[in-house]
Each structure stands twice: as C-alpha cells, then as structure tokens.
Amino acid sequence: MSPKQQRGEATADRVLAAALDLYAAQGPGGLTMTALIAETGVSSGSLYHHFGSVDGLAAALYSRCMSELLDALIAALKRSRTARTGVRALVEAYLRFAQDNRPAACFIHASSYAGFLPAHAERIAEAKASRMRWIADWLRPYVEAGQVVALPDPLTEMLVIGPVAETSRRWLAGAPDVDLTIAARLLPERIWQSVRGECPPQDRTGR
C-alpha cells in the first residue's frame, strides 16, 4: 500500500470512529457532514471522496461494525473443538459483543431496516461474504458427520443467531425484562439443542 493509500485509509478509519461516537452520543441525527467535519477536521471534499454521501458513510460504518461482530464470532469458533462448544461459543460471543460494544451493536440493529441499506447492499454483502463463508466452512464437517442438523445455511443462521440477535436487540432498546447475563447462561445449550444432529459430538480430530 502506497503512503497516499495509507493516509486515505487512516482518514477513513478516523471518520468512521468519529461517526460511531457521534451516533452513540446523539443518535442517527448526529450523523451529518457538518458534525463530522467539526469532529474530525476532515474537509467535505475528503468525506465525499471516501464515502460519496452520508448514506455511503453509514453503509461503511455498518460494514465495519458487522465485520467486528463477525470477527468476534470467528475468534470464538477458532477456540472451539466440537460442534457443541462451537455453537455455544457463537451464542456467548454475540451476547458478549452486544454488552462490550454497545454503540456498534446498537448501530447494527438500528440499521437493519435503514434506508441506506438497499442502495449499498452489494457492498455490504461483499464485506460480509468471506466471514460468513468461514463460519459455514467451520460448521460443514459437523453437518456432514451428522453432529449438526443439515439445513440450508440461512436457516442454520436463523436458528443459531436469530434468538441472540433478538435478545440483544431488546436489551439494547432497554427492555427491562431482558438480562444478557441470564441469557448467556440459558441460551447457549438450548440453541445447541435446536441444531444438534443425531450423532454424538466429537472434536475436530474425530475423538
């Protein structure tokens, strides 16, 4: 990467970090070019060069936050040696991310139906693709061995991620009856039971 490219990447990272801070402090209304220029000192021309528009910036921030979440899930899987521990680790890692990275988790969930998503869907999907493929590839040997039920990948995702995503969304929205500590104790095993296959769990060496 050339020095110019490095400077450009550093500027984009600084703007995205400032955008998340503004979102955390002021909500969606805080993400304006005027506020970002005041916060970062970056010129309007530079902002438009890197992101094209406020919607483009929001899409880039969504991709960044989602990538951080998926990286946390992958890191949890890398430490797991069986299908059961892997599924449980995914659940625990998602809940931990929501608790430890509240602004990023809030942005992810608040953006799920945002107006900027359709126009930038291809770019967002491209950012997620390699990480989602890694997770699917990690699960595949267990599916083939009958330790995880064979379903289309999107349905497996709904069974494993759907419950914790909704639990996190409600907690982030301030639901008084949702406690992530309790969820982290109760949900991992129940979610594992929803996707376990007929064969007993083994580690990745077949033991």
Short mmCIF file of C-alpha atoms in Angstrom, two decimals:
data_model
loop_
_atom_site.label_atom_id
_atom_site.label_comp_id
_atom_site.label_asym_id
_atom_site.label_seq_id
_atom_site.Cartn_x
_atom_site.Cartn_y
_atom_site.Cartn_z
CA MET A 1 0.00 0.00 0.00
CA SER A 2 1.43 3.39 -1.01
CA PRO A 3 1.83 6.20 1.57
CA LYS A 4 -1.08 8.03 -0.05
CA GLN A 5 -3.30 4.96 0.25
CA GLN A 6 -2.24 4.52 3.86
CA ARG A 7 -3.16 8.13 4.63
CA GLY A 8 -6.50 7.67 2.91
CA GLU A 9 -7.25 4.52 4.89
CA ALA A 10 -6.25 6.22 8.14
CA THR A 11 -8.55 9.14 7.34
CA ALA A 12 -11.47 6.81 6.58
CA ASP A 13 -10.87 4.91 9.83
CA ARG A 14 -10.76 8.16 11.80
CA VAL A 15 -14.01 9.36 10.24
CA LEU A 16 -15.78 6.05 10.93
CA ALA A 17 -14.63 6.09 14.56
CA ALA A 18 -15.91 9.65 14.93
CA ALA A 19 -19.19 8.71 13.23
CA LEU A 20 -19.77 5.91 15.73
CA ASP A 21 -19.01 8.29 18.62
CA LEU A 22 -21.49 10.81 17.22
CA TYR A 23 -24.10 8.10 16.81
CA ALA A 24 -23.55 6.93 20.40
CA ALA A 25 -23.86 10.47 21.74
CA GLN A 26 -26.63 11.89 19.54
CA GLY A 27 -28.36 9.03 17.76
CA PRO A 28 -28.93 8.82 14.00
CA GLY A 29 -29.47 12.58 13.78
CA GLY A 30 -25.85 13.13 14.78
CA LEU A 31 -24.50 11.65 11.57
CA THR A 32 -24.25 14.76 9.41
CA MET A 33 -21.43 16.02 7.26
CA THR A 34 -21.33 19.24 9.31
CA ALA A 35 -20.92 17.33 12.57
CA LEU A 36 -18.28 15.01 11.09
CA ILE A 37 -16.25 17.92 9.71
CA ALA A 38 -16.38 19.64 13.10
CA GLU A 39 -15.44 16.42 14.91
CA THR A 40 -12.61 15.29 12.63
CA GLY A 41 -11.34 18.37 10.83
CA VAL A 42 -11.62 16.44 7.57
CA SER A 43 -12.81 18.51 4.62
CA SER A 44 -16.15 17.96 2.94
CA GLY A 45 -14.30 17.07 -0.27
CA SER A 46 -12.37 14.34 1.52
CA LEU A 47 -15.54 12.97 3.11
CA TYR A 48 -17.31 12.80 -0.23
CA HIS A 49 -14.21 11.30 -1.85
CA HIS A 50 -14.12 8.44 0.68
CA PHE A 51 -17.83 7.82 1.19
CA GLY A 52 -19.82 9.62 -1.52
CA SER A 53 -22.61 10.71 0.82
CA VAL A 54 -23.87 10.45 4.36
CA ASP A 55 -25.66 7.26 3.34
CA GLY A 56 -22.41 5.91 1.94
CA LEU A 57 -20.69 6.69 5.21
CA ALA A 58 -23.48 4.97 7.17
CA ALA A 59 -23.13 1.90 4.95
CA ALA A 60 -19.35 1.85 5.52
CA LEU A 61 -19.91 2.14 9.27
CA TYR A 62 -22.45 -0.68 9.19
CA SER A 63 -19.96 -2.88 7.29
CA ARG A 64 -17.24 -2.06 9.80
CA CYS A 65 -19.42 -2.81 12.84
CA MET A 66 -20.73 -6.02 11.28
CA SER A 67 -17.19 -7.12 10.40
CA GLU A 68 -16.13 -6.59 14.02
CA LEU A 69 -19.08 -8.69 15.22
CA LEU A 70 -18.34 -11.49 12.76
CA ASP A 71 -14.64 -11.39 13.68
CA ALA A 72 -15.64 -11.89 17.33
CA LEU A 73 -17.76 -14.90 16.35
CA ILE A 74 -14.94 -16.38 14.27
CA ALA A 75 -12.46 -15.92 17.10
CA ALA A 76 -14.83 -17.84 19.38
CA LEU A 77 -15.11 -20.68 16.86
CA LYS A 78 -11.33 -20.90 16.49
CA ARG A 79 -11.12 -21.73 20.18
CA SER A 80 -13.76 -24.47 19.92
CA ARG A 81 -13.05 -28.15 19.26
CA THR A 82 -16.56 -29.65 18.99
CA ALA A 83 -19.83 -28.73 17.33
CA ARG A 84 -21.47 -28.23 20.72
CA THR A 85 -18.76 -25.96 22.11
CA GLY A 86 -18.67 -24.06 18.82
CA VAL A 87 -22.39 -23.33 18.72
CA ARG A 88 -22.37 -22.39 22.39
CA ALA A 89 -19.36 -20.15 21.80
CA LEU A 90 -21.13 -18.36 18.92
CA VAL A 91 -24.08 -17.57 21.18
CA GLU A 92 -21.90 -16.38 24.04
CA ALA A 93 -19.68 -14.29 21.74
CA TYR A 94 -22.65 -12.50 20.17
CA LEU A 95 -24.10 -11.58 23.57
CA ARG A 96 -20.68 -10.51 24.83
CA PHE A 97 -20.17 -8.31 21.77
CA ALA A 98 -23.50 -6.58 22.38
CA GLN A 99 -22.59 -5.96 26.01
CA ASP A 100 -19.00 -4.85 25.44
CA ASN A 101 -19.52 -2.88 22.21
CA ARG A 102 -22.88 -1.26 22.78
CA PRO A 103 -22.56 1.61 20.23
CA ALA A 104 -21.53 -0.77 17.43
CA ALA A 105 -24.23 -3.29 18.37
CA CYS A 106 -26.83 -0.51 18.51
CA PHE A 107 -25.81 0.72 15.07
CA ILE A 108 -26.03 -2.78 13.59
CA HIS A 109 -29.51 -3.40 14.95
CA ALA A 110 -30.84 0.10 14.29
CA SER A 111 -29.62 -0.10 10.69
CA SER A 112 -31.31 -3.40 9.86
CA TYR A 113 -34.16 -1.63 8.06
CA ALA A 114 -32.43 1.68 7.34
CA GLY A 115 -32.99 3.45 4.07
CA PHE A 116 -29.31 3.37 3.12
CA LEU A 117 -29.05 -0.43 3.07
CA PRO A 118 -30.71 -1.27 -0.29
CA ALA A 119 -28.52 1.10 -2.29
CA HIS A 120 -25.36 -0.32 -0.70
CA ALA A 121 -26.47 -3.94 -0.29
CA GLU A 122 -23.89 -5.33 -2.72
CA ARG A 123 -21.01 -3.59 -0.97
CA ILE A 124 -22.22 -4.70 2.46
CA ALA A 125 -22.72 -8.29 1.29
CA GLU A 126 -19.20 -8.33 -0.16
CA ALA A 127 -17.75 -7.22 3.19
CA LYS A 128 -19.62 -9.99 5.00
CA ALA A 129 -19.14 -12.78 2.46
CA SER A 130 -15.69 -14.10 3.41
CA ARG A 131 -16.51 -14.12 7.12
CA MET A 132 -19.87 -15.83 6.65
CA ARG A 133 -18.17 -18.37 4.39
CA TRP A 134 -15.58 -19.07 7.09
CA ILE A 135 -18.32 -19.76 9.65
CA ALA A 136 -20.20 -22.01 7.23
CA ASP A 137 -16.99 -23.88 6.38
CA TRP A 138 -16.28 -24.42 10.08
CA LEU A 139 -19.71 -25.95 10.60
CA ARG A 140 -19.75 -28.06 7.42
CA PRO A 141 -17.68 -31.06 8.68
CA TYR A 142 -20.01 -31.37 11.66
CA VAL A 143 -23.05 -31.27 9.38
CA GLU A 144 -21.50 -33.94 7.16
CA ALA A 145 -20.77 -36.08 10.24
CA GLY A 146 -24.37 -35.80 11.42
CA GLN A 147 -23.46 -33.83 14.52
CA VAL A 148 -25.28 -30.70 13.31
CA VAL A 149 -28.62 -30.93 11.55
CA ALA A 150 -28.39 -30.48 7.76
CA LEU A 151 -30.21 -27.29 6.80
CA PRO A 152 -29.63 -24.54 4.25
CA ASP A 153 -27.07 -22.10 5.67
CA PRO A 154 -29.61 -19.26 6.11
CA LEU A 155 -31.85 -21.50 8.23
CA THR A 156 -28.95 -22.60 10.41
CA GLU A 157 -28.07 -18.93 10.84
CA MET A 158 -31.65 -18.17 11.91
CA LEU A 159 -31.63 -20.95 14.50
CA VAL A 160 -28.25 -20.01 15.96
CA ILE A 161 -28.05 -16.24 15.52
CA GLY A 162 -31.74 -15.31 15.37
CA PRO A 163 -32.50 -15.80 19.08
CA VAL A 164 -29.40 -13.96 20.31
CA ALA A 165 -29.84 -11.15 17.79
CA GLU A 166 -33.40 -10.57 19.00
CA THR A 167 -32.35 -10.87 22.65
CA SER A 168 -29.58 -8.33 22.06
CA ARG A 169 -31.90 -6.00 20.15
CA ARG A 170 -34.38 -5.93 23.02
CA TRP A 171 -31.63 -5.40 25.59
CA LEU A 172 -30.14 -2.56 23.55
CA ALA A 173 -33.60 -0.99 23.30
CA GLY A 174 -33.83 -1.00 27.10
CA ALA A 175 -36.34 -3.80 27.64
CA PRO A 176 -36.49 -4.14 31.44
CA ASP A 177 -37.10 -7.89 31.39
CA VAL A 178 -34.03 -8.81 29.29
CA ASP A 179 -30.77 -9.56 31.10
CA LEU A 180 -27.81 -10.57 28.92
CA THR A 181 -26.08 -12.28 31.83
CA ILE A 182 -29.09 -14.57 32.28
CA ALA A 183 -29.35 -15.03 28.50
CA ALA A 184 -25.69 -16.08 28.33
CA ARG A 185 -26.36 -18.71 30.96
CA LEU A 186 -29.59 -20.10 29.49
CA LEU A 187 -29.46 -19.73 25.72
CA PRO A 188 -26.24 -21.48 24.59
CA GLU A 189 -27.32 -25.02 25.46
CA ARG A 190 -30.90 -24.53 24.27
CA ILE A 191 -29.71 -23.18 20.94
CA TRP A 192 -27.28 -26.07 20.60
CA GLN A 193 -30.14 -28.50 21.19
CA SER A 194 -32.07 -26.85 18.33
CA VAL A 195 -29.35 -27.64 15.78
CA ARG A 196 -27.71 -30.80 17.11
CA GLY A 197 -27.78 -33.83 14.84
CA GLU A 198 -28.26 -37.48 15.64
CA CYS A 199 -24.57 -38.35 16.06
CA PRO A 200 -22.78 -37.56 19.34
CA PRO A 201 -20.43 -34.53 19.30
CA GLN A 202 -16.75 -35.16 18.59
CA ASP A 203 -13.82 -32.79 18.35
CA ARG A 204 -12.30 -31.84 15.01
CA THR A 205 -9.85 -34.77 15.17
CA GLY A 206 -12.75 -37.27 15.34
CA ARG A 207 -12.35 -38.06 19.04
#
